[in-house]
Coordinates of C-alpha atoms in Angstrom, one line a residue:
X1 CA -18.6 -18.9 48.0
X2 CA -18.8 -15.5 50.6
X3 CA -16.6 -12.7 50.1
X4 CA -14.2 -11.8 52.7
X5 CA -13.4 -7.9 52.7
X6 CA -10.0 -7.4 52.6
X7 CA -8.9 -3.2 53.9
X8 CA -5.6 -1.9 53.6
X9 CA -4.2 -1.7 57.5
X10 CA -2.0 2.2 57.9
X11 CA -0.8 1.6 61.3
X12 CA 0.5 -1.8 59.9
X13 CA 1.4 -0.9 56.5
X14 CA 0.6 -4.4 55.1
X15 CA -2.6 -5.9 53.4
X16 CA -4.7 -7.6 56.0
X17 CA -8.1 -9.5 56.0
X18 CA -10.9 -8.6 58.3
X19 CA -10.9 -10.0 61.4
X20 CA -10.5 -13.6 60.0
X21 CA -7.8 -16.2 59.7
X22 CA -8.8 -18.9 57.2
X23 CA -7.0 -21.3 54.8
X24 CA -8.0 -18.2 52.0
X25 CA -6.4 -15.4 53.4
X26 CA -3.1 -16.1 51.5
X27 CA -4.5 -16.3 48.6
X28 CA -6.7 -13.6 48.7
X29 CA -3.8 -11.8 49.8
X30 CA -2.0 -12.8 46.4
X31 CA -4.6 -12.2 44.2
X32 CA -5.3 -8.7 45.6
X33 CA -1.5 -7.8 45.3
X34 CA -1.7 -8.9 41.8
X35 CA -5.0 -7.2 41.0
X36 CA -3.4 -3.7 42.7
X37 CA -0.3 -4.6 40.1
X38 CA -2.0 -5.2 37.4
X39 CA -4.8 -2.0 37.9
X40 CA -0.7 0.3 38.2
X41 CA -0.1 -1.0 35.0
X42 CA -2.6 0.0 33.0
X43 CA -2.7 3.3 35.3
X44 CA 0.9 3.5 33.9
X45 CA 0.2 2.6 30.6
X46 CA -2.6 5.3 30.2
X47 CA -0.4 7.6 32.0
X48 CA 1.7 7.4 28.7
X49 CA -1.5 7.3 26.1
X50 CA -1.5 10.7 24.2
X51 CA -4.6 12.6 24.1
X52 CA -5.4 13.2 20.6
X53 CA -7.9 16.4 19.4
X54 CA -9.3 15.3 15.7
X55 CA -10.4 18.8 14.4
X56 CA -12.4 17.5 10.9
X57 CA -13.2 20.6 8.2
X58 CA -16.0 19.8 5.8
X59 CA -14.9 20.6 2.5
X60 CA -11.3 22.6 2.7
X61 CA -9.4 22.3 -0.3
X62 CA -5.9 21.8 0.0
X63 CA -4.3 24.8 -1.3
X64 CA -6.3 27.1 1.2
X65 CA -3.7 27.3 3.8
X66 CA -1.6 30.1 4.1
X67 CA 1.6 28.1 4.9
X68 CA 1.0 25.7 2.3
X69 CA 1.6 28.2 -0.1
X70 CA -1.1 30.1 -0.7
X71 CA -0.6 33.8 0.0
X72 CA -4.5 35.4 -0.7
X73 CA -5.6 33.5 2.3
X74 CA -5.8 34.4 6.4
X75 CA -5.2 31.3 8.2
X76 CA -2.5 32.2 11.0
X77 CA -3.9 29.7 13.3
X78 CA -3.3 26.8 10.8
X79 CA -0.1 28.3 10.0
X80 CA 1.3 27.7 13.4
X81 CA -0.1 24.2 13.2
X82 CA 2.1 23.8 10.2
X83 CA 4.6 25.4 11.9
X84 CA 5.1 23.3 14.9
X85 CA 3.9 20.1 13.5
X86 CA 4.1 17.8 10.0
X87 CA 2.5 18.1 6.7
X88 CA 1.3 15.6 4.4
X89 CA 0.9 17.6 1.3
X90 CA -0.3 14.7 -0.8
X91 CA -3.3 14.1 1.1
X92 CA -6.6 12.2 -0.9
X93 CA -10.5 11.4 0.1
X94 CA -10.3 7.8 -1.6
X95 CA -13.6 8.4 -3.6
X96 CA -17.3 8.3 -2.8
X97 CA -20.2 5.9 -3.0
X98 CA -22.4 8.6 -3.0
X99 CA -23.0 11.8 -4.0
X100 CA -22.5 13.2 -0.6
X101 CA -18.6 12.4 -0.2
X102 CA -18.3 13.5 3.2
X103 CA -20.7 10.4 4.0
X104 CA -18.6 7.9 2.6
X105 CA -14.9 9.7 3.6
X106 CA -16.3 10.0 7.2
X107 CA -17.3 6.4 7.3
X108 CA -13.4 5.2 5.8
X109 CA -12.0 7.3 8.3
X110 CA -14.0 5.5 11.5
X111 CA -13.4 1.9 10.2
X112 CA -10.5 2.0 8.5
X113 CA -11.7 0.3 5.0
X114 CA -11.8 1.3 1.6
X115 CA -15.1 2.4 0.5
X116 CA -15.2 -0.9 -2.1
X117 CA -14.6 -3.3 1.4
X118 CA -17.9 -2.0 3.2
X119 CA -21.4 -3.5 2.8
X120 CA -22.7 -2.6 -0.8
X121 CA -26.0 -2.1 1.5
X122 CA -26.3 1.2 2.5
X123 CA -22.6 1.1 3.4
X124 CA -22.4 5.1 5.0
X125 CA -24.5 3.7 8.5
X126 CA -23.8 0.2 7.5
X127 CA -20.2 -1.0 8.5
X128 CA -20.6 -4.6 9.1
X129 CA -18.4 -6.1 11.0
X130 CA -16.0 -3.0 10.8
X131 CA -14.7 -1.3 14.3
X132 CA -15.2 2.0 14.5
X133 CA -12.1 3.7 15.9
X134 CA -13.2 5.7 18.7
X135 CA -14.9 1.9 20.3
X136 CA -11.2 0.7 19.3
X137 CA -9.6 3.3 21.3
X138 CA -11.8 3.3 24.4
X139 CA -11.9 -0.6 24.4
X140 CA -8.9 -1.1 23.8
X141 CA -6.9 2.0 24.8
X142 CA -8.9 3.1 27.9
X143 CA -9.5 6.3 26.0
X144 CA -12.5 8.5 26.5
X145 CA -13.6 9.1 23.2
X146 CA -16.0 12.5 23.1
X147 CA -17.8 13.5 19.4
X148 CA -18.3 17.5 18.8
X149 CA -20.4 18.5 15.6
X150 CA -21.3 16.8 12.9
X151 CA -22.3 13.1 12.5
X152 CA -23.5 12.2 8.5
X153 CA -23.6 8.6 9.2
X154 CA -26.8 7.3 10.9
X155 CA -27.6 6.8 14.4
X156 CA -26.3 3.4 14.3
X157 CA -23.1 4.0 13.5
X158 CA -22.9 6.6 16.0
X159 CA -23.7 4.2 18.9
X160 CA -21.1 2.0 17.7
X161 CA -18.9 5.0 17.7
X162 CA -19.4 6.9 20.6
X163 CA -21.5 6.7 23.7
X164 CA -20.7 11.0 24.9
X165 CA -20.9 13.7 23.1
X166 CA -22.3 17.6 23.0
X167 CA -24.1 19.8 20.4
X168 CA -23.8 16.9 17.9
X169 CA -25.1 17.9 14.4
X170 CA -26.8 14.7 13.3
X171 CA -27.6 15.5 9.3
X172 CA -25.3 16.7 6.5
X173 CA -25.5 20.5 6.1
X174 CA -27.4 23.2 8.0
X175 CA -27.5 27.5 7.7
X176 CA -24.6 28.0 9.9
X177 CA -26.1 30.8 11.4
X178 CA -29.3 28.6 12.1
X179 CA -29.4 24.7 13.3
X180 CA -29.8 22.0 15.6
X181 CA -28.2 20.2 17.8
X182 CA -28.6 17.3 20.5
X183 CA -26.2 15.8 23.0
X184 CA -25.2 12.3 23.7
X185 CA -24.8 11.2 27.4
X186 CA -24.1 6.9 28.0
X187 CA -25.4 6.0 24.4
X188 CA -28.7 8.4 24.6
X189 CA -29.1 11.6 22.5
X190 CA -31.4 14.0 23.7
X191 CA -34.1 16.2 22.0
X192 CA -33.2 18.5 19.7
X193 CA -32.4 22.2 20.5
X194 CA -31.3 25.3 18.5
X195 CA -27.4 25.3 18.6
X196 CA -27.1 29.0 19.6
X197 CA -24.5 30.6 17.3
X198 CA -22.9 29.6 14.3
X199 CA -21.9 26.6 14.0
X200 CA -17.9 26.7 13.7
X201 CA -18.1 28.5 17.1
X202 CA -20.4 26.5 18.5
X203 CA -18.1 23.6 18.2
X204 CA -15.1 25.3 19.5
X205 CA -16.8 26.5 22.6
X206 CA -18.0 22.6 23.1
X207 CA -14.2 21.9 22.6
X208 CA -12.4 24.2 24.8
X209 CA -15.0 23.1 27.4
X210 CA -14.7 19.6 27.3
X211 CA -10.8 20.3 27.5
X212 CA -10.6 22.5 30.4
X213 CA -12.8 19.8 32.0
X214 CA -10.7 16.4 31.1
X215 CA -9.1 14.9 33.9
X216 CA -5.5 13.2 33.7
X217 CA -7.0 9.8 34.7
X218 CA -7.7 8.7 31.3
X219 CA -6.3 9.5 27.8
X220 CA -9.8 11.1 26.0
X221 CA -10.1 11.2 21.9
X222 CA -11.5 14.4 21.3
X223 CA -13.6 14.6 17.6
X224 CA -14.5 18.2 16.6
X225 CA -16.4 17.9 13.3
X226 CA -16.9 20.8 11.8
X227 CA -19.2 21.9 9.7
X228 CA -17.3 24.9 7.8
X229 CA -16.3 25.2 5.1
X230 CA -19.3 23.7 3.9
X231 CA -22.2 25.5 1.9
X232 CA -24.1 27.3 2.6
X233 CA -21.3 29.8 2.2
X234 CA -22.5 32.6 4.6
X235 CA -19.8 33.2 7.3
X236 CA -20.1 36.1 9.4
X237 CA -20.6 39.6 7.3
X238 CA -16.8 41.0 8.4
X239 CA -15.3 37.8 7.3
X240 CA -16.8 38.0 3.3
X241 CA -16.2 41.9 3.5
X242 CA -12.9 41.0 4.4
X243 CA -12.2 39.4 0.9
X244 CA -14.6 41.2 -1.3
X245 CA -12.4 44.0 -0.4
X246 CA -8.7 42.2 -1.1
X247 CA -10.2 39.1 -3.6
X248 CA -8.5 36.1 -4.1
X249 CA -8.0 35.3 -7.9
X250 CA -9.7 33.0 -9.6
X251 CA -8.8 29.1 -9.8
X252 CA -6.3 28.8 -12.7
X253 CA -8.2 26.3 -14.2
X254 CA -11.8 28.0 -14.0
X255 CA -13.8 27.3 -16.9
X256 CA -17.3 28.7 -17.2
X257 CA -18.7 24.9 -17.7
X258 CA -17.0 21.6 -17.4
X259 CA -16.6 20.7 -21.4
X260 CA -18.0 17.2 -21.1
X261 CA -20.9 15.2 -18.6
X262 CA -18.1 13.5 -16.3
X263 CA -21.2 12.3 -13.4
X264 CA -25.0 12.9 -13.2
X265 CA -24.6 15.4 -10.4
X266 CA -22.3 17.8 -13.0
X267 CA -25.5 18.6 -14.8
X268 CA -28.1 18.1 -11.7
X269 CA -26.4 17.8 -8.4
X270 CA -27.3 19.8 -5.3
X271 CA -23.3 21.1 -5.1
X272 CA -23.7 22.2 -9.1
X273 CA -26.6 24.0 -8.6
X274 CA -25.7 26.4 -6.5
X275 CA -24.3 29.4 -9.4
X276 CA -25.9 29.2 -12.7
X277 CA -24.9 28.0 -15.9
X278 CA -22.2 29.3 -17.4
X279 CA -20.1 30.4 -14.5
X280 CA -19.1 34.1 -14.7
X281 CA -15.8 35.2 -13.1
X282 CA -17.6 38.0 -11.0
X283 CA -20.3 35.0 -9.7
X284 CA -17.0 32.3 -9.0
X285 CA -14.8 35.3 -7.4
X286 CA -18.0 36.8 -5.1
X287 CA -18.2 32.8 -3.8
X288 CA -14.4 32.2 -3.5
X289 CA -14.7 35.1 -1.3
X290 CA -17.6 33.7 0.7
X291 CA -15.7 30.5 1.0
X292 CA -12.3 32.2 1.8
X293 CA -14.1 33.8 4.8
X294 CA -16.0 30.4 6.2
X295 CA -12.1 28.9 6.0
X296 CA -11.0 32.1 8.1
X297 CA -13.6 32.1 10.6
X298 CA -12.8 28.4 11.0
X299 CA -9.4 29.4 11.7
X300 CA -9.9 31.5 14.3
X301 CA -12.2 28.7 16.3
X302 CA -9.4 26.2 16.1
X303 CA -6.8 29.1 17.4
X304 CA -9.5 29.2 20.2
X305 CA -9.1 25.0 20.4
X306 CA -5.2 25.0 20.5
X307 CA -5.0 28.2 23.1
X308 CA -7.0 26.3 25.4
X309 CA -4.8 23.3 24.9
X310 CA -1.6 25.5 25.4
X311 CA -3.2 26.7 28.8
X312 CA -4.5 23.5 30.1
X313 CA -3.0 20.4 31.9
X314 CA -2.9 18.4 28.7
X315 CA -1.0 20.7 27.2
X316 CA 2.4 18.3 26.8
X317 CA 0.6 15.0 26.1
X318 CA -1.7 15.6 24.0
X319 CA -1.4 15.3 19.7
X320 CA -3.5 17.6 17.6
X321 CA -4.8 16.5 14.1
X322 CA -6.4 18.9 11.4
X323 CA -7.7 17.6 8.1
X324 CA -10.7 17.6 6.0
X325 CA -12.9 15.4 4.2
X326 CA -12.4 16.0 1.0
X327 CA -11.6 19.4 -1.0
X328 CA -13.9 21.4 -3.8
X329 CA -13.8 22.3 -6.9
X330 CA -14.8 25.6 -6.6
X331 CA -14.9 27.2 -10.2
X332 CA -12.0 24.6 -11.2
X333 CA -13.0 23.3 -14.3
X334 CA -16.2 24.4 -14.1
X335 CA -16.9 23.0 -11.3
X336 CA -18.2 23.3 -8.0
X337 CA -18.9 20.8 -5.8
X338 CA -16.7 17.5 -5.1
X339 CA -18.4 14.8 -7.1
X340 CA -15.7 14.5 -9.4
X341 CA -12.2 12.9 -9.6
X342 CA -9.5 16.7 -9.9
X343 CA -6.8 17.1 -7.4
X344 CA -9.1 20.3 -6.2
X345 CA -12.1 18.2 -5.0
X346 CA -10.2 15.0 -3.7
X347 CA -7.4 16.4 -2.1
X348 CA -7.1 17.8 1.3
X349 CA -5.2 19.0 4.3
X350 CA -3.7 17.0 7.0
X351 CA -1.3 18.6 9.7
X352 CA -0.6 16.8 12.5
X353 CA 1.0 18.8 15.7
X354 CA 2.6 16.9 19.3
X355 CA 4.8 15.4 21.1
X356 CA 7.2 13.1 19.2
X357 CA 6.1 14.8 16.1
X358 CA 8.7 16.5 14.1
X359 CA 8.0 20.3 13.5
X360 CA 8.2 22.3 10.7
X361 CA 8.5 19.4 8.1
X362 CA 6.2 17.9 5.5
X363 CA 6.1 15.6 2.8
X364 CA 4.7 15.0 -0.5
X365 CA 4.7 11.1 0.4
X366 CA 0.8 9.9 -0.9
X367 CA -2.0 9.9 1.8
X368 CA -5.3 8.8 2.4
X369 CA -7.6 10.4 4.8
X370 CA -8.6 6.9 6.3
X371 CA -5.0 6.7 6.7
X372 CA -5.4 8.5 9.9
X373 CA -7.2 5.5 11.5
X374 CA -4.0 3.5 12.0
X375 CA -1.7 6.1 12.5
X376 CA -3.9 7.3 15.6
X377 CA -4.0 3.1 16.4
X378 CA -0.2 3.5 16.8
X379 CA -0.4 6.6 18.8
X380 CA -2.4 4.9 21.6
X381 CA -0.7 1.7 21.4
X382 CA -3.5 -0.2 20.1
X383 CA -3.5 -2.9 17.3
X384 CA -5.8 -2.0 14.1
X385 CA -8.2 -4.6 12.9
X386 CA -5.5 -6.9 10.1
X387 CA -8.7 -6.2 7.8
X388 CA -8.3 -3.1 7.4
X389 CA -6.8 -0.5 4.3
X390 CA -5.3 2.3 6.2
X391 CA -1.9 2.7 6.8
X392 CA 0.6 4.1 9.7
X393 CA 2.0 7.5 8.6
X394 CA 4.3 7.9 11.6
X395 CA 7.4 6.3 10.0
X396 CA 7.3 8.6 7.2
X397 CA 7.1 11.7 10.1
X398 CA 10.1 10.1 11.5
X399 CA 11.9 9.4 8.4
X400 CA 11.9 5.9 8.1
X401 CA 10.0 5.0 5.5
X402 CA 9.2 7.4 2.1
X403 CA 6.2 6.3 1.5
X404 CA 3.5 4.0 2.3
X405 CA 1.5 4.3 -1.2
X406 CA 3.0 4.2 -4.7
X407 CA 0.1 5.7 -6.4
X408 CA -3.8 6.9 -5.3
X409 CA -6.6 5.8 -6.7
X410 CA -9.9 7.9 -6.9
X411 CA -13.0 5.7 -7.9
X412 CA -16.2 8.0 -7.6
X413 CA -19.7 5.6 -8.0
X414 CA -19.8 3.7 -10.9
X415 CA -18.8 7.0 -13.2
X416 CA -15.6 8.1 -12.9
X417 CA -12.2 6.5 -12.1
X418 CA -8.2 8.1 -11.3
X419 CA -5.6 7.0 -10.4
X420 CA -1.9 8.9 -10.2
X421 CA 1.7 8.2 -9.3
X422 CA 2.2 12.0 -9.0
X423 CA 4.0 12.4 -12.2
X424 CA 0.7 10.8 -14.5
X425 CA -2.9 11.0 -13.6
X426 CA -5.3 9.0 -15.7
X427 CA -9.1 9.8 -15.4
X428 CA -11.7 6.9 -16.9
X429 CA -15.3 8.0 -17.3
X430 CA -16.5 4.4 -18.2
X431 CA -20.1 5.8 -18.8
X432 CA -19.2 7.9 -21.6
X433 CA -16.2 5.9 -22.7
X434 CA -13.9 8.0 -21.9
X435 CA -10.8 8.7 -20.9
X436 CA -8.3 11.7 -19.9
X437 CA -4.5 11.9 -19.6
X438 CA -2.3 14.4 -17.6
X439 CA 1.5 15.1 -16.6
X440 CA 0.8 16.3 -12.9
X441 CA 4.4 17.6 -12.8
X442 CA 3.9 19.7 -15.9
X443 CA 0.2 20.4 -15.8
X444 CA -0.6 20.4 -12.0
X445 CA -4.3 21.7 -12.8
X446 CA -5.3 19.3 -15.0
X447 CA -5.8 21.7 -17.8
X448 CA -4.1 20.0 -20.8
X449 CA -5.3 16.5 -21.8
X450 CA -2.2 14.2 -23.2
X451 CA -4.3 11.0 -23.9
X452 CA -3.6 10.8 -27.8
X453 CA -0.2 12.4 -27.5
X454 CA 2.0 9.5 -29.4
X455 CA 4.7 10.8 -27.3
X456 CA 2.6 9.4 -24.0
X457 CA 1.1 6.3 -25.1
X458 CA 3.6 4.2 -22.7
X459 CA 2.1 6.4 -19.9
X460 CA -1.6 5.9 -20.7
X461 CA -0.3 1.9 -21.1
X462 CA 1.3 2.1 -17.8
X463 CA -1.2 4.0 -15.8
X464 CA -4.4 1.8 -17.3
X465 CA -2.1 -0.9 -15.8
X466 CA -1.4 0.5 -12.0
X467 CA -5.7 1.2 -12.2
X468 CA -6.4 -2.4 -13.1
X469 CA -4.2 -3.5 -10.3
X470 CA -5.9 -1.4 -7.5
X471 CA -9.8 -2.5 -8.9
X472 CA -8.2 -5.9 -8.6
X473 CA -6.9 -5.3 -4.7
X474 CA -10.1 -3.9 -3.7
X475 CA -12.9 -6.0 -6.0
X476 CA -14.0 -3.1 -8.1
X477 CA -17.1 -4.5 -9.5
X478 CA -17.7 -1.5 -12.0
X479 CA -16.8 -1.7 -16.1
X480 CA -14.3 1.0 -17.4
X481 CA -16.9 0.9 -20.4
X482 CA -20.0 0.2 -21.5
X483 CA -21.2 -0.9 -24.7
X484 CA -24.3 1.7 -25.4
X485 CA -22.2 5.0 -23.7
X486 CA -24.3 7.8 -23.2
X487 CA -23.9 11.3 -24.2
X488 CA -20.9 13.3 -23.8
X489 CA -22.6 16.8 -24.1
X490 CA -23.7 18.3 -21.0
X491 CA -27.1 19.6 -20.9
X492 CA -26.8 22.9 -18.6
X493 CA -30.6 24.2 -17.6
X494 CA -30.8 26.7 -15.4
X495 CA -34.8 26.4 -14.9
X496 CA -33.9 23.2 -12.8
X497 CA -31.6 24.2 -10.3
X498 CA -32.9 23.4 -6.9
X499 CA -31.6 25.1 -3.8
X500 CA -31.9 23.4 -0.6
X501 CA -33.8 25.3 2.3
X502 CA -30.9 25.6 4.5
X503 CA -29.4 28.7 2.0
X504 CA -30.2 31.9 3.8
X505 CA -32.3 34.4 2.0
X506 CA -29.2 36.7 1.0
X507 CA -27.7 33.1 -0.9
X508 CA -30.7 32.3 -2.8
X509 CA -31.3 36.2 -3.6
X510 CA -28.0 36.7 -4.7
X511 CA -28.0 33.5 -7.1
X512 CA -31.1 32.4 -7.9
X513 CA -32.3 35.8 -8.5
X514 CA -34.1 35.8 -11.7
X515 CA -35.9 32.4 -11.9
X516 CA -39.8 32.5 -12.0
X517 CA -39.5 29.9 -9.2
X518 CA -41.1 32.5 -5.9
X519 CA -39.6 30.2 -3.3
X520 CA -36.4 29.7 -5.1
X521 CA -36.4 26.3 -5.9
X522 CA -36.7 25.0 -2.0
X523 CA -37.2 21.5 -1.7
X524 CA -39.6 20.7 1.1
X525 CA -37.0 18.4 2.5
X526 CA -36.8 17.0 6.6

């Protein structure tokens, strides 16, 4: 069947068909009037789409925000977040697969899922039949979904994900100061090329660009990852100067070693490695300081983010959301990295800041970070996949609801287990057998173990109940013991630390100084 062009007539006013008269011109007629109705509808209905900026730290503890109540900290930018926006102050990584937890909290946040409901096969770039949110949003939402920094998940995933992008960090830690990046333009990423600053303003500049560019057309979902406050901890000299001059104090549950072998990677992890054995409070403060000032830095960049917002066209429909992947341990416990299941290293922030989005309020109402993937669903009027584990947080912004979890639970590999109402918080190492009991209200550092406490036994009853009932939900096919446990006594040796080559010389001088190794430790890693 031909085609007969049909052209809008301005002297006349009316639709009219070229030239021609046949039987078809009603119809054609019809169908274009219903075609032009249907294309002002979904105009409308983007019209009324928020934009949503997704600004993602890499490792940010919760309790390193200065309006969240910590006072040794410079984060005025995040501040006014807080300010003018809502506060979940209960907010959880749900665990890891792997060792590197940003892997598998990045890939819960794009689908949706609990870690335990993606492929067992290399489940951080394999997602199944998951849909990755940003796809969701542009198929569904007409949004224009854009990625910004850092990608740990595969290249797969990212073509699911996104098909445009700039200065896109593909791997899952770099020298700030020093890294590559490549951009994505209709599904392709380009060649490599050095990044050309460090890395927390490199993203910001991509940010406040793409913004200042954004039509009103179409809603766009904006994803700055960032790379900060990740290791290595090197922000810019004035920023570490800054708090070696006016030092935060130490964690109030830093230990020198962690007292038992809770995971592999306490004893031989990359995150572990990276201060010797036992801590010193002089070694924990200098890299509290280090870390204080990559968080402060950060800060700054996303004050750059928001004043561009504030100053551009999308300044009153767009939503801005700030969280983390997970937190770190950071001398807690002996600790330092996040392969462990204490509040310091699972926790997280989350402010979210727009219209319809009460400000100056928070709650203490139990939040996942893969939570966000519905919530944003609602936000853009787009249904969420029924298959999915995240939840909508916006009735508990408006009120209506308290809560949408009764308890968290923490499940890290096949090691360690948690799960807490916020009163109780029982820990299960099922390699070693064993088991660890605290009274969050009480004790909210986790400092005083109340597991053979006759006065608690109903509690460690109660809580080995509420874990059995969330392995059950989500088919947790690990033991909580094992018949031959291993060792609880860790073995600390400082002649195997390894430091990866992307720790500037200053790091690895500073602490690895002393070793016979001449390079450091450096694995020859791609």
């Amino acid at each position: 069947m031909s085609f007969t062009p049909i052209f809008f007539d301005n002297n006349r006013g009316m639709i009219t068909k070229n030239k021609l008269s046949s039987p078809n011109a009603r119809m054609q007629r019809i169908a274009l009037v219903i075609g032009l109705v249907f294309a002002c509808m979904v105009q409308a209905k983007s019209a009324t789409r928020p934009n949503i900026i997704f600004l993602f730290a890499d490792d940010q503890r919760a309790d390193t925000i200065g309006a969240h109540g910590n006072p040794h900290i410079q984060t005025p930018n995040l501040d006014r977040l807080a300010e003018s926006g809502f506060s979940f102050r209960r907010n959880y990584c749900a665990g890891s697969f792997s060792g590197a937890v940003c892997v598998a909290s990045r890939a819960m946040l794009m689908t949706g899922r609990h870690w335990m409901r993606l492929p067992r096969n290399k489940p951080q770039s394999n997602w199944g039949n998951a849909k990755p949110l940003p796809a969701l949003l542009s198929e569904r939402g007409d949004y224009q979904s854009f990625i910004i920094g850092k990608w740990h998940n595969g290249k797969s995933t990212l073509d699911q994900s996104f098909h445009n992008g700039q200065s896109i960090y593909m791997g899952g830690m770099a020298d700030h100061a020093d890294f590559q990046v490549q951009d994505l333009s209709e599904g392709k990423l380009s060649a490599k090329r050095d990044a050309g600053g460090f890395s927390s303003t490199v993203f910001a500049d991509e940010a406040i660009r793409y913004i200042k560019g954004a039509g009103k057309e179409q809603p766009f979902f904006l994803y700055v990852a960032f790379m900060a406050p990740h290791d290595p901890r090197n922000p810019p000299e004035k920023y570490r100067q800054k708090y070696y001059k006016n030092r935060p104090p130490l964690p109030v549950n830093f230990l020198p070693q962690h007292p038992f072998q809770n995971a592999p990677q306490a004893t031989s992890g990359r995150d572990e490695g990276l201060a010797p054995w036992p801590r010193t409070k002089e070694m924990i403060s200098d890299q509290l300081c280090e870390y204080y000032g990559l968080i402060t830095h950060l800060d700054e960049q996303v004050g750059r983010v928001i004043k561009a917002l504030e100053k551009s066209i999308h300044s009153k429909n767009t939503i801005v959301i700030y969280t983390a992947d997970h937190g770190l341990a950071m001398g807690s416990h002996g600790l330092l990295g996040k392969q462990n299941v204490y509040e310091q290293s699972m926790s997280c922030p989350l402010i979210l800041s727009g219209p319809g989005i009460p400000s100056s309020q928070s709650s203490n109402a139990f939040t996942y970070v893969h939570d966000l993937y519905a919530t944003i669903c609602d936000f853009a009027s787009v249904e969420q996949p029924v298959e999915n584990d995240s939840k909508n947080l916006r009735s508990i912004m408006h009120l209506e609801i308290p809560q949408v979890h009764d308890s968290v639970f923490l499940p890290f590999q096949d090691n360690q287990r948690a799960v807490s109402d916020g009163e109780w918080k029982l820990h299960v190492y099922p390699k070693i057998n064993h088991r660890l009991l605290f009274n969050l209200e009480a004790d909210p550092h986790e400092t005083t173990d109340l597991l053979h406490d006759p006065a608690h036994q109903s509690q460690v009853i109660r809580m080995s109940k509420m874990m059995e009932t969330h392995r059950k939900k989500l088919g947790d096919p690990y033991p909580l013991s094992v018949a031959n446990p291993a060792s609880k006594k860790p073995n600390y040796a400082n002649d195997k630390r390894t430091l990866d080559r992307w720790q500037p010389k200053w790091i690895r001088d500073k602490y690895f100084s002393g070793r016979n190794d001449p390079n450091h430790g450096i694995r020859k890693t791609n």
